[in-house]
Coordinates of C-alpha atoms in Angstrom, one line a residue:
M29 CA 0.0 0.0 0.0
E30 CA 1.3 3.5 -0.9
L31 CA 2.0 5.6 2.2
N32 CA 1.3 8.8 0.3
L33 CA -2.4 7.9 0.3
L34 CA -2.4 8.0 4.1
K35 CA -2.0 10.5 6.9
Q36 CA 0.1 9.2 9.8
L37 CA -1.5 10.0 13.2
G38 CA 0.8 7.9 15.4
P39 CA 3.5 5.2 15.3
C40 CA 0.9 2.5 14.3
V41 CA -2.1 4.7 13.4
W42 CA -2.9 5.9 9.9
E43 CA -5.9 7.7 8.5
I44 CA -7.4 7.3 5.0
P45 CA -8.8 10.8 4.5
M46 CA -12.4 11.1 3.3
R47 CA -12.8 11.6 -0.4
G48 CA -15.5 11.0 -3.0
K49 CA -18.5 9.1 -1.6
M50 CA -16.8 8.1 1.7
R51 CA -19.1 8.8 4.6
V52 CA -16.4 8.3 7.2
P53 CA -12.6 8.2 7.1
G54 CA -10.6 4.9 7.1
M55 CA -8.3 4.0 10.0
I56 CA -5.4 1.5 9.6
Y57 CA -3.7 0.3 12.8
A58 CA -0.3 -1.1 11.7
S59 CA 3.4 -0.4 11.6
K60 CA 4.9 1.3 8.5
E61 CA 6.3 -2.0 7.4
L62 CA 3.0 -3.8 7.7
V63 CA 1.1 -1.1 5.9
Q64 CA 3.6 -1.1 3.0
A65 CA 3.3 -4.9 2.7
M66 CA -0.5 -4.7 2.5
D67 CA -2.0 -5.3 -0.9
H68 CA -3.5 -2.1 -2.4
K69 CA -6.8 -3.9 -2.5
V70 CA -7.0 -3.5 1.3
Y71 CA -7.0 0.3 0.8
E72 CA -9.7 0.0 -1.9
Q73 CA -11.9 -2.2 0.2
A74 CA -11.5 0.0 3.3
V75 CA -12.6 3.0 1.2
N76 CA -15.5 1.1 -0.3
V77 CA -16.7 0.1 3.2
A78 CA -16.6 3.7 4.2
M79 CA -19.2 4.5 1.5
L80 CA -21.9 2.2 3.0
P81 CA -25.1 3.7 4.4
G82 CA -25.3 4.2 8.1
I83 CA -21.6 3.6 8.8
V84 CA -20.3 5.3 12.0
G85 CA -16.9 6.5 13.1
A86 CA -14.5 5.0 10.7
S87 CA -13.8 2.0 8.4
C88 CA -11.1 0.3 10.5
V89 CA -8.3 -2.0 9.4
M90 CA -6.4 -4.3 11.8
P91 CA -2.6 -4.9 11.6
D92 CA -3.1 -8.4 10.2
A93 CA -5.3 -7.2 7.3
H94 CA -5.3 -8.6 3.8
W95 CA -7.9 -8.4 1.0
G96 CA -10.9 -10.5 1.3
Y97 CA -14.5 -10.7 -0.1
G98 CA -15.9 -7.2 0.0
F99 CA -14.5 -6.2 3.3
P100 CA -10.8 -6.7 4.0
I101 CA -10.0 -9.6 6.3
G102 CA -9.1 -7.7 9.4
G103 CA -11.8 -5.1 8.8
V104 CA -14.1 -3.6 11.4
A105 CA -17.1 -1.4 10.7
A106 CA -20.1 -0.3 12.8
F107 CA -23.6 0.7 11.5
D108 CA -26.5 2.5 13.1
A109 CA -29.7 0.9 12.1
D110 CA -31.8 4.0 12.8
A111 CA -29.6 6.0 10.4
G112 CA -30.1 3.6 7.5
G113 CA -27.4 1.3 8.5
V114 CA -26.8 -2.0 6.7
V115 CA -25.7 -5.5 7.5
S116 CA -23.3 -7.2 5.1
A117 CA -22.8 -10.9 4.7
G118 CA -19.4 -10.1 3.2
G119 CA -18.6 -8.0 6.3
V120 CA -19.0 -11.1 8.5
G121 CA -17.4 -13.6 6.2
F122 CA -18.2 -17.1 5.1
D123 CA -17.0 -19.0 8.1
V124 CA -19.4 -17.3 10.5
S125 CA -18.1 -17.2 14.1
C126 CA -14.7 -18.8 13.3
G127 CA -12.9 -18.3 16.5
V128 CA -10.4 -19.5 19.1
R129 CA -10.8 -21.3 22.4
C130 CA -7.9 -21.5 24.8
L131 CA -7.7 -24.1 27.6
H132 CA -5.5 -24.4 30.6
T133 CA -4.1 -28.0 31.0
G134 CA -2.4 -27.8 34.4
L135 CA 0.7 -29.3 32.8
R136 CA 4.2 -28.3 32.0
R137 CA 6.4 -28.9 28.9
A138 CA 8.1 -32.0 30.4
H139 CA 4.7 -33.7 30.8
I140 CA 4.0 -33.2 27.1
M141 CA 7.4 -34.1 25.8
A142 CA 7.3 -37.4 27.6
V143 CA 4.3 -38.5 25.6
Q144 CA 4.5 -36.2 22.6
H145 CA 4.2 -38.8 19.9
A146 CA 1.4 -40.7 21.6
L147 CA -0.5 -37.5 22.3
V148 CA -0.4 -36.2 18.7
E149 CA -1.4 -39.5 17.3
A150 CA -4.3 -39.8 19.8
L151 CA -5.5 -36.3 19.1
F152 CA -5.3 -36.9 15.3
A153 CA -7.2 -40.2 15.7
H154 CA -9.9 -38.7 17.9
I155 CA -10.5 -35.3 16.4
P156 CA -12.0 -35.4 12.9
A157 CA -10.1 -32.9 10.7
G158 CA -9.9 -32.0 7.0
L159 CA -12.1 -31.0 4.1
G160 CA -15.5 -32.6 4.4
S161 CA -14.6 -34.3 7.7
T162 CA -17.5 -35.8 9.6
G163 CA -17.9 -36.9 13.2
A164 CA -19.8 -39.4 15.2
I165 CA -22.6 -37.0 16.0
R166 CA -25.7 -37.1 13.8
L167 CA -28.4 -34.5 14.3
N168 CA -32.0 -34.9 13.2
S169 CA -34.1 -31.8 12.3
A170 CA -35.3 -31.1 15.8
Q171 CA -31.8 -31.5 17.3
M172 CA -30.3 -29.3 14.6
D173 CA -32.7 -26.5 15.4
A174 CA -32.1 -26.9 19.1
M175 CA -28.3 -26.7 18.5
L176 CA -28.7 -23.6 16.3
S177 CA -30.7 -21.9 19.1
G178 CA -28.7 -23.1 22.1
G179 CA -25.0 -23.0 21.0
A180 CA -22.5 -24.2 23.5
K181 CA -25.1 -24.2 26.2
W182 CA -27.0 -26.8 24.2
A183 CA -23.8 -28.9 24.0
V184 CA -23.2 -28.7 27.7
E185 CA -26.7 -29.7 28.5
R186 CA -26.1 -32.9 26.5
G187 CA -22.9 -33.8 28.3
W188 CA -20.2 -32.1 26.3
G189 CA -18.6 -30.1 29.0
T190 CA -19.7 -28.3 32.2
S191 CA -21.5 -25.2 33.0
A192 CA -18.2 -23.7 34.2
D193 CA -17.0 -23.8 30.6
L194 CA -19.8 -21.4 29.6
E195 CA -18.6 -18.6 32.0
R196 CA -15.6 -18.1 29.8
V197 CA -17.3 -18.1 26.4
E198 CA -18.6 -15.0 24.6
E199 CA -22.3 -14.6 25.2
Q200 CA -22.0 -17.2 27.9
G201 CA -22.1 -19.8 25.1
Q202 CA -25.4 -18.9 23.6
M203 CA -26.1 -16.1 21.0
L204 CA -29.6 -14.9 21.7
H205 CA -32.2 -14.1 19.0
A206 CA -30.9 -16.8 16.6
K207 CA -33.6 -17.9 14.0
P208 CA -33.0 -21.4 12.8
K209 CA -36.0 -21.0 10.5
Y210 CA -34.0 -18.7 8.3
V211 CA -31.2 -21.3 7.9
S212 CA -31.8 -23.2 4.7
E213 CA -32.3 -26.9 4.6
Q214 CA -29.1 -27.2 2.4
A215 CA -27.1 -25.4 5.1
K216 CA -28.5 -27.7 7.8
K217 CA -27.8 -30.7 5.6
R218 CA -24.2 -29.7 5.2
Q219 CA -23.8 -29.5 9.0
R220 CA -25.8 -32.7 10.0
E221 CA -22.6 -34.8 10.3
E222 CA -20.0 -32.1 10.9
M223 CA -20.5 -31.3 14.6
G224 CA -17.3 -31.9 16.6
T225 CA -15.0 -31.5 13.6
L226 CA -12.1 -29.1 12.9
G227 CA -12.6 -28.7 9.2
S228 CA -9.8 -27.6 6.8
G229 CA -8.0 -24.4 5.8
N230 CA -6.3 -22.6 8.7
H231 CA -8.2 -24.5 11.4
Y232 CA -6.2 -26.4 13.9
L233 CA -5.8 -27.7 17.4
E234 CA -2.5 -26.9 19.1
V235 CA -0.8 -27.9 22.4
Q236 CA 1.3 -24.9 23.3
E237 CA 3.9 -23.8 25.9
V238 CA 3.9 -20.3 27.5
T239 CA 7.4 -19.1 26.6
A240 CA 7.2 -15.4 27.4
V241 CA 5.1 -13.3 29.7
F242 CA 4.9 -9.5 29.0
D243 CA 2.4 -8.4 31.7
D244 CA 2.8 -10.4 34.9
A245 CA -0.3 -9.0 36.6
I246 CA -2.7 -9.7 33.7
A247 CA -1.1 -13.1 32.9
S248 CA -1.6 -14.1 36.6
A249 CA -5.2 -13.0 36.4
Y250 CA -5.6 -15.2 33.3
G251 CA -3.9 -18.1 35.1
L252 CA -0.9 -18.0 32.7
H253 CA 2.7 -18.5 33.9
L254 CA 6.0 -19.1 32.2
G255 CA 6.3 -22.8 31.3
D256 CA 2.6 -23.6 31.5
V257 CA 1.0 -25.7 28.8
V258 CA -2.3 -24.6 27.2
L259 CA -4.3 -25.8 24.3
M260 CA -5.9 -23.7 21.5
I261 CA -8.8 -24.8 19.2
H262 CA -9.4 -22.7 16.1
C263 CA -12.5 -23.5 14.0
G264 CA -15.9 -22.2 13.1
S265 CA -19.3 -23.0 11.8
R266 CA -18.1 -25.4 9.1
G267 CA -20.4 -26.0 6.0
L268 CA -23.4 -24.4 7.6
G269 CA -21.8 -21.0 8.0
H270 CA -20.4 -21.1 4.5
Q271 CA -23.8 -21.9 3.0
I272 CA -25.5 -19.1 4.9
G273 CA -22.9 -16.6 3.6
T274 CA -23.2 -17.8 0.0
E275 CA -27.0 -17.8 0.0
F276 CA -27.5 -14.4 1.6
L277 CA -24.8 -12.7 -0.4
R278 CA -26.7 -13.7 -3.6
R279 CA -30.0 -12.5 -2.1
M280 CA -28.5 -9.2 -1.0
V281 CA -27.0 -8.6 -4.5
E282 CA -30.4 -9.3 -6.1
A283 CA -32.3 -7.1 -3.6
A284 CA -30.0 -4.1 -3.6
P285 CA -31.9 -2.1 -6.2
S286 CA -35.2 -2.5 -4.4
H287 CA -33.6 -1.1 -1.2
G288 CA -32.1 1.8 -3.2
L289 CA -28.6 0.6 -2.6
I290 CA -25.9 1.6 -5.1
L291 CA -22.9 -0.6 -4.1
P292 CA -19.3 0.5 -4.8
D293 CA -18.5 -3.1 -5.2
R294 CA -20.8 -6.1 -5.9
E295 CA -19.0 -8.0 -3.2
L296 CA -20.3 -5.5 -0.6
A297 CA -23.8 -6.8 -1.0
C298 CA -25.8 -5.8 2.0
A299 CA -29.3 -5.1 3.2
P300 CA -30.8 -2.4 5.5
I301 CA -30.8 -3.7 9.1
H302 CA -34.5 -2.8 9.4
S303 CA -35.4 -4.7 6.3
D304 CA -36.9 -8.2 6.3
L305 CA -33.8 -9.5 4.5
G306 CA -31.5 -7.8 7.0
Q307 CA -33.4 -9.3 9.9
E308 CA -33.4 -12.8 8.2
Y309 CA -29.7 -12.7 7.7
L310 CA -29.1 -11.6 11.3
G311 CA -31.3 -14.5 12.6
A312 CA -29.5 -17.0 10.4
M313 CA -26.0 -15.6 11.2
R314 CA -26.7 -15.8 15.0
A315 CA -27.7 -19.4 14.5
A316 CA -24.4 -20.0 12.8
I317 CA -22.6 -18.3 15.7
N318 CA -24.3 -20.9 18.0
C319 CA -23.2 -23.6 15.6
A320 CA -19.6 -22.5 16.0
L321 CA -19.9 -22.2 19.8
A322 CA -21.4 -25.7 20.0
N323 CA -18.7 -27.1 17.7
R324 CA -15.9 -25.7 19.8
Q325 CA -17.6 -27.0 23.0
I326 CA -17.9 -30.5 21.6
L327 CA -14.3 -30.4 20.5
T328 CA -13.3 -29.4 24.0
Q329 CA -14.9 -32.5 25.4
L330 CA -13.3 -34.7 22.7
V331 CA -9.9 -33.3 23.7
R332 CA -10.6 -34.0 27.3
E333 CA -11.3 -37.6 26.5
V334 CA -7.9 -37.9 24.8
F335 CA -6.0 -36.3 27.7
A336 CA -7.8 -38.5 30.2
K337 CA -6.2 -41.5 28.5
V338 CA -2.8 -40.1 27.6
L339 CA -2.2 -37.6 30.4
P340 CA -4.8 -38.3 33.1
T341 CA -3.3 -35.7 35.5
A342 CA -4.3 -32.9 33.1
H343 CA -7.2 -30.7 34.1
L344 CA -8.5 -28.8 31.1
Q345 CA -10.3 -25.6 32.0
V346 CA -11.4 -22.9 29.6
L347 CA -9.4 -19.6 29.7
Y348 CA -11.6 -17.9 27.1
D349 CA -13.5 -18.5 23.8
V350 CA -13.8 -15.6 21.3
S351 CA -15.0 -15.3 17.7
H352 CA -13.6 -13.2 14.9
N353 CA -16.2 -13.4 12.1
T354 CA -19.4 -11.8 13.5
C355 CA -21.8 -8.9 13.5
K356 CA -23.1 -8.0 16.9
L357 CA -25.4 -5.4 18.4
E358 CA -23.3 -3.4 20.9
T359 CA -23.4 -0.1 22.7
H360 CA -20.5 2.2 22.0
Q361 CA -19.5 5.8 22.7
V362 CA -19.4 7.8 19.6
D363 CA -18.9 11.6 19.6
G364 CA -19.8 11.8 23.2
H365 CA -23.0 9.7 22.9
R366 CA -23.9 6.1 23.7
R367 CA -25.3 4.5 20.5
E368 CA -26.5 1.0 19.7
L369 CA -24.4 -0.2 16.7
Y370 CA -24.2 -3.3 14.6
V371 CA -20.4 -4.0 14.7
H372 CA -19.0 -6.1 11.8
R373 CA -15.7 -7.9 12.6
K374 CA -14.3 -9.8 9.8
G375 CA -11.1 -11.5 10.8
A376 CA -11.1 -9.2 13.9
T377 CA -11.6 -10.0 17.5
R378 CA -13.8 -8.3 20.0
A379 CA -11.5 -6.8 22.8
W380 CA -13.5 -5.4 25.7
G381 CA -11.4 -3.3 28.0
P382 CA -11.2 -3.5 31.8
G383 CA -14.5 -3.1 33.7
H384 CA -16.8 -4.1 30.8
P385 CA -19.9 -5.6 32.3
E386 CA -20.0 -8.5 29.8
L387 CA -16.8 -9.9 31.1
P388 CA -16.7 -12.7 33.7
P389 CA -16.0 -11.2 37.2
A390 CA -12.6 -13.0 37.4
L391 CA -11.5 -11.2 34.1
R392 CA -13.2 -7.9 34.5
T393 CA -10.3 -6.0 36.1
S394 CA -7.8 -7.1 33.5
G395 CA -9.9 -6.8 30.4
Q396 CA -10.9 -9.5 27.9
P397 CA -8.4 -12.1 26.7
V398 CA -7.8 -11.6 23.0
L399 CA -6.6 -14.9 21.5
I400 CA -4.2 -14.5 18.5
G401 CA -3.4 -17.6 16.5
G402 CA -0.1 -17.7 14.6
S403 CA 0.8 -19.9 11.7
M404 CA 2.1 -23.4 12.3
G405 CA 5.4 -23.2 14.2
T406 CA 5.5 -19.4 14.6
G407 CA 3.8 -19.1 18.0
S408 CA 0.5 -17.6 19.1
Y409 CA -0.4 -14.8 21.6
V410 CA -2.8 -13.9 24.4
L411 CA -3.5 -10.2 24.5
A412 CA -5.8 -8.2 26.8
G413 CA -8.4 -5.7 25.6
T414 CA -7.8 -2.1 26.5
S415 CA -10.0 0.9 27.3
A416 CA -8.5 2.8 24.4
S417 CA -9.7 0.2 21.9
E418 CA -13.3 1.4 22.5
S419 CA -12.6 4.8 20.8
L420 CA -10.1 3.4 18.3
A421 CA -12.0 0.5 16.7
F422 CA -15.2 -0.3 18.6
S423 CA -13.2 -2.5 21.1
S424 CA -11.6 -4.6 18.4
A425 CA -8.2 -6.1 17.8
C426 CA -6.4 -8.3 15.2
H427 CA -7.2 -12.1 15.1
G428 CA -4.0 -13.7 13.9
A429 CA -0.9 -13.4 11.7
G430 CA -2.8 -12.7 8.5
R431 CA -1.9 -14.2 5.1
A432 CA 1.1 -12.8 3.3
M433 CA 0.5 -14.9 0.1
S434 CA -2.4 -16.8 -1.4
R435 CA -2.9 -20.5 -0.9
H436 CA -2.1 -21.0 -4.6
Q437 CA 1.2 -19.2 -4.2
A438 CA 2.0 -21.3 -1.1
L439 CA 1.3 -24.5 -2.9
K440 CA 3.8 -23.5 -5.6
T441 CA 6.4 -22.6 -3.0
W442 CA 6.2 -25.4 -0.4
N443 CA 5.7 -29.1 -0.1
G444 CA 3.6 -30.3 2.8
R445 CA 5.7 -33.2 3.8
T446 CA 8.8 -31.0 3.8
V447 CA 7.0 -28.5 6.1
I448 CA 6.1 -31.3 8.6
D449 CA 9.6 -32.7 8.6
E450 CA 11.2 -29.2 9.2
L451 CA 8.8 -28.5 12.1
A452 CA 9.6 -31.9 13.6
Q453 CA 13.2 -31.0 13.6
R454 CA 12.3 -28.0 15.7
G455 CA 10.4 -30.3 18.2
I456 CA 6.9 -29.5 16.8
L457 CA 4.8 -32.5 15.8
V458 CA 2.1 -31.9 13.1
R459 CA -0.5 -34.3 11.9
S460 CA -2.9 -33.5 9.0
P461 CA -5.1 -35.5 6.6
S462 CA -3.9 -33.3 3.8
M463 CA -0.3 -32.5 2.7
R464 CA -1.8 -29.9 0.3
G465 CA -3.4 -28.2 3.3
V466 CA -0.1 -28.2 5.2
A467 CA 1.6 -26.5 2.2
E468 CA -1.1 -23.9 1.9
E469 CA -0.7 -23.1 5.6
A470 CA 3.1 -23.1 5.7
P471 CA 4.5 -20.7 8.4
D472 CA 6.0 -18.3 5.9
A473 CA 2.8 -18.0 4.0
Y474 CA 1.7 -15.7 6.8
K475 CA 2.8 -12.3 8.1
D476 CA 5.1 -12.2 11.1
V477 CA 2.8 -12.6 14.0
N478 CA 5.2 -10.9 16.3
A479 CA 5.1 -7.7 14.2
V480 CA 1.3 -7.9 14.0
V481 CA 1.0 -8.2 17.8
D482 CA 3.5 -5.5 18.4
A483 CA 1.5 -3.1 16.2
A484 CA -1.7 -3.9 18.0
D485 CA 0.0 -3.2 21.3
A486 CA 1.6 0.0 20.0
A487 CA -1.7 1.3 18.6
G488 CA -3.5 0.6 21.8
L489 CA -5.9 -2.0 20.5
A490 CA -4.8 -4.6 22.9
R491 CA -2.0 -5.2 25.4
K492 CA 0.6 -8.1 25.0
V493 CA 0.3 -10.6 27.8
A494 CA 1.9 -13.9 26.8
R495 CA 3.5 -15.8 23.9
L496 CA 2.7 -19.4 23.2
V497 CA 4.8 -21.8 21.1
P498 CA 3.4 -25.0 19.7
L499 CA 4.5 -28.5 20.7
V500 CA 1.8 -30.5 19.1
C501 CA -0.5 -29.6 16.2
V502 CA -3.5 -31.3 14.5
K503 CA -4.6 -29.3 11.5
G504 CA -7.3 -29.6 8.9

């Protein structure tokens, strides 16, 4: 991206000045190096989002941003329904409520290394992963609708976990006002056998060691200490969420003229929030959020079953579970006034600051855990939401390293078997049903997660708390 298009406001804060049909400016939170490495398409998409009706504040771009469908991945935008605001399926993304769950294990590195090979094989055998993967759970129509309404709470009620898990999950594990009736039969069919599966792409399950602590007080509040072993699960709403995104994008494109919408880009298909179509999408999207929450809850219990056999002294407790492809109705301070806004976060994580009432009491003083997944072998991070993030980007932060090259380019550059062998030499064991998938997700296909996290910290979006390095990885 060309720096001459931007106005620098701080070390990691850049403004895209309003021009043409932009209703608000754009804001990019990234270092100079990360901005320069961003595709120009990110700039174009941020500008286009700023043209949408009812947008408030700014069209925001996170430090891990790269171009996506309509919105940049790493894009945040908030809309006021009473000011003609819209909801965009492209502003949420296809993998609705893709997110990360982090679990304490009560173990140390030595425990894992003593059974490393047995553990990775057991996890790979017990956790269905890969394109089109199916699990042992089969849902009939009534069970499907109950899951889409109940989320992780539904899963816990059926024996997958405990009520204590729900205290550390966004929305306490259940997104209210979900409308399964607006989820098509095709979407439900695609999900019928996919509950409790990781899926493919950049989804994974990792056993990780805490190798650095940057804020002792917050880390202690989160229960994180140097040398601890934690586990991360990264997945979403699988085929159901993708089908919902595909169907509603098509409907929004077709309905745009009837709503008087002139789109700067067809991929920004949207509908007025107060329209029937807008409400139907929100109902279906909330159902997909519940699907993702239930999926991660079931996976948590499957992981506990593996650890009970391989490492019976482990005690897996949820640190936090947070999504990064959503649109949620939230109250934010804008120009001195509290306003109810529909906040789109596409490849961006909600990051409530200290004192926010929606945080569990044990976390409220420190701020929300922000879980940042790195690429295979590069490490991940736990950050903490800040008070400043409210005014910067509607309490949002980055969600991961962010791709530096396309999957097609990665396939031409790396061989999956070679990537696995190189990681094994570094003490990281990886198992995947797809060597192609491993090549597509090679560590160097992503931005430097350390640079991304440093930028988020420097901009004030979130505070660095701890760095996690993988020991065992199962990926889709």
